[in-house]
Amino acid sequence: LVAGRFLDTLAARLNQSLAVPHDVILATAHCGEPNASYEPDIRRVTLCYELIEALRQSYAGQEGGEYVVTGTVVFALMHELGHALVDVLDLPVTGREEDAVDQLATLLLLEQGPAGDSLLSGVAAWLTLMAEADELDDLSFASDHGIGQQRVYNLICWIYGRDPNRYPEIRDEGWLPATRRDRCPAEYRRLRDSWQRLLAPHRRIPSRGDP
Ligand SMILES: [Zn+2]
């Protein structure tokens, strides 16, 4: 329910803020696997019931579990919505598209205030568990997705980079090695500014600080 409300608000905000040449359908469906996807031929983002169910079964009743479930569902949808925007707006992407749309999903979540931060931490918790369960082999490095742990470190880096003083535990408890941590504010600014520039020509009303 929280996820539903969150997404309604987000979809309405995106609709108000961006002019896209084609409608993108947001749908929920049974897919046979716990996943989410974007299909360019029918311009549809699909969230699989199996993903919601698998998350619920794993985290229901656990402390902070609601942030993991809601955060992961919302993040998965935003990630797929990112693929949809790249497609319908014909946005340039250099580097891995999977990384780029993780950035957009993170930016959109971080804009929702403390609730968004908590949800994003839930996503990091989920990705960490997924990464621990993953058996890495040589082919893992051929994937178009980053290794789970890399995605986790990215998320933590961007949360930290937006405002290093907001969550001092990231620094104090050594969640990131200093060599990466010190670069995160600049890394976050770069990705935020890049998305703002990419989306600016598609704004209905020019606005600031809103990817
Ligand atoms: Zn993807």
Short mmCIF file of N, CA and C in Angstrom, two decimals, residues 82-83 85-86 91-93 97 99-105 107 189-201 203 210-211:
data_model
loop_
_atom_site.label_atom_id
_atom_site.label_comp_id
_atom_site.label_asym_id
_atom_site.label_seq_id
_atom_site.Cartn_x
_atom_site.Cartn_y
_atom_site.Cartn_z
N GLY A 82 13.49 4.05 -15.72
CA GLY A 82 14.70 4.65 -16.29
C GLY A 82 14.98 4.08 -17.67
N HIS A 83 14.90 2.75 -17.80
CA HIS A 83 15.06 2.13 -19.13
C HIS A 83 14.01 2.69 -20.10
N LEU A 85 12.53 5.64 -20.01
CA LEU A 85 12.84 7.02 -20.40
C LEU A 85 13.98 7.06 -21.42
N VAL A 86 14.99 6.22 -21.20
CA VAL A 86 16.10 6.15 -22.16
C VAL A 86 15.54 5.79 -23.54
N LEU A 91 17.40 8.98 -24.98
CA LEU A 91 18.47 9.63 -24.23
C LEU A 91 19.82 8.98 -24.54
N PRO A 92 20.86 9.78 -24.65
CA PRO A 92 22.19 9.18 -24.84
C PRO A 92 22.66 8.51 -23.55
N VAL A 93 23.28 7.38 -23.67
CA VAL A 93 23.89 6.70 -22.53
C VAL A 93 25.26 6.21 -22.97
N GLU A 97 24.11 1.01 -19.42
CA GLU A 97 22.78 1.55 -19.16
C GLU A 97 22.27 1.11 -17.80
N ASP A 99 23.86 0.81 -15.06
CA ASP A 99 24.37 1.74 -14.04
C ASP A 99 23.64 3.07 -14.11
N ALA A 100 23.42 3.54 -15.34
CA ALA A 100 22.77 4.84 -15.53
C ALA A 100 21.37 4.84 -14.92
N VAL A 101 20.61 3.76 -15.14
CA VAL A 101 19.25 3.77 -14.62
C VAL A 101 19.21 3.49 -13.11
N ASP A 102 20.23 2.84 -12.58
CA ASP A 102 20.38 2.78 -11.11
C ASP A 102 20.56 4.19 -10.56
N GLN A 103 21.32 4.99 -11.27
CA GLN A 103 21.53 6.38 -10.84
C GLN A 103 20.20 7.14 -10.81
N LEU A 104 19.42 7.00 -11.87
CA LEU A 104 18.16 7.73 -11.93
C LEU A 104 17.23 7.27 -10.81
N ALA A 105 17.14 5.96 -10.61
CA ALA A 105 16.27 5.43 -9.55
C ALA A 105 16.71 5.99 -8.19
N LEU A 107 18.42 8.82 -7.62
CA LEU A 107 18.12 10.26 -7.54
C LEU A 107 16.66 10.49 -7.20
N ARG A 189 27.28 14.74 -7.42
CA ARG A 189 26.95 15.98 -8.16
C ARG A 189 26.99 15.75 -9.66
N ARG A 190 27.99 14.98 -10.10
CA ARG A 190 28.12 14.74 -11.53
C ARG A 190 26.90 13.98 -12.06
N LEU A 191 26.49 12.94 -11.32
CA LEU A 191 25.36 12.17 -11.85
C LEU A 191 24.06 12.96 -11.78
N ARG A 192 23.90 13.76 -10.71
CA ARG A 192 22.69 14.58 -10.60
C ARG A 192 22.63 15.61 -11.73
N ASP A 193 23.76 16.30 -11.94
CA ASP A 193 23.78 17.32 -12.99
C ASP A 193 23.60 16.70 -14.38
N SER A 194 24.16 15.52 -14.56
CA SER A 194 24.04 14.86 -15.86
C SER A 194 22.58 14.52 -16.17
N TRP A 195 21.90 13.96 -15.16
CA TRP A 195 20.49 13.62 -15.39
C TRP A 195 19.65 14.86 -15.59
N GLN A 196 19.98 15.94 -14.84
CA GLN A 196 19.20 17.17 -15.04
C GLN A 196 19.38 17.69 -16.46
N ARG A 197 20.59 17.63 -16.95
CA ARG A 197 20.82 18.12 -18.32
C ARG A 197 20.15 17.23 -19.35
N LEU A 198 20.19 15.91 -19.10
CA LEU A 198 19.56 14.99 -20.07
C LEU A 198 18.05 15.20 -20.13
N LEU A 199 17.47 15.49 -18.96
CA LEU A 199 16.00 15.58 -18.92
C LEU A 199 15.49 17.00 -19.21
N ALA A 200 16.38 17.99 -19.11
CA ALA A 200 15.95 19.39 -19.26
C ALA A 200 15.17 19.66 -20.55
N PRO A 201 15.61 19.13 -21.72
CA PRO A 201 14.85 19.45 -22.95
C PRO A 201 13.46 18.85 -22.95
N ARG A 203 11.42 18.81 -20.23
CA ARG A 203 10.62 19.37 -19.14
C ARG A 203 9.40 20.09 -19.69
N ASP A 210 15.44 18.80 -9.62
CA ASP A 210 14.43 17.77 -9.75
C ASP A 210 14.74 16.96 -11.01
N PRO A 211 15.27 15.75 -10.87
CA PRO A 211 15.65 15.03 -12.08
C PRO A 211 14.42 14.54 -12.86
#
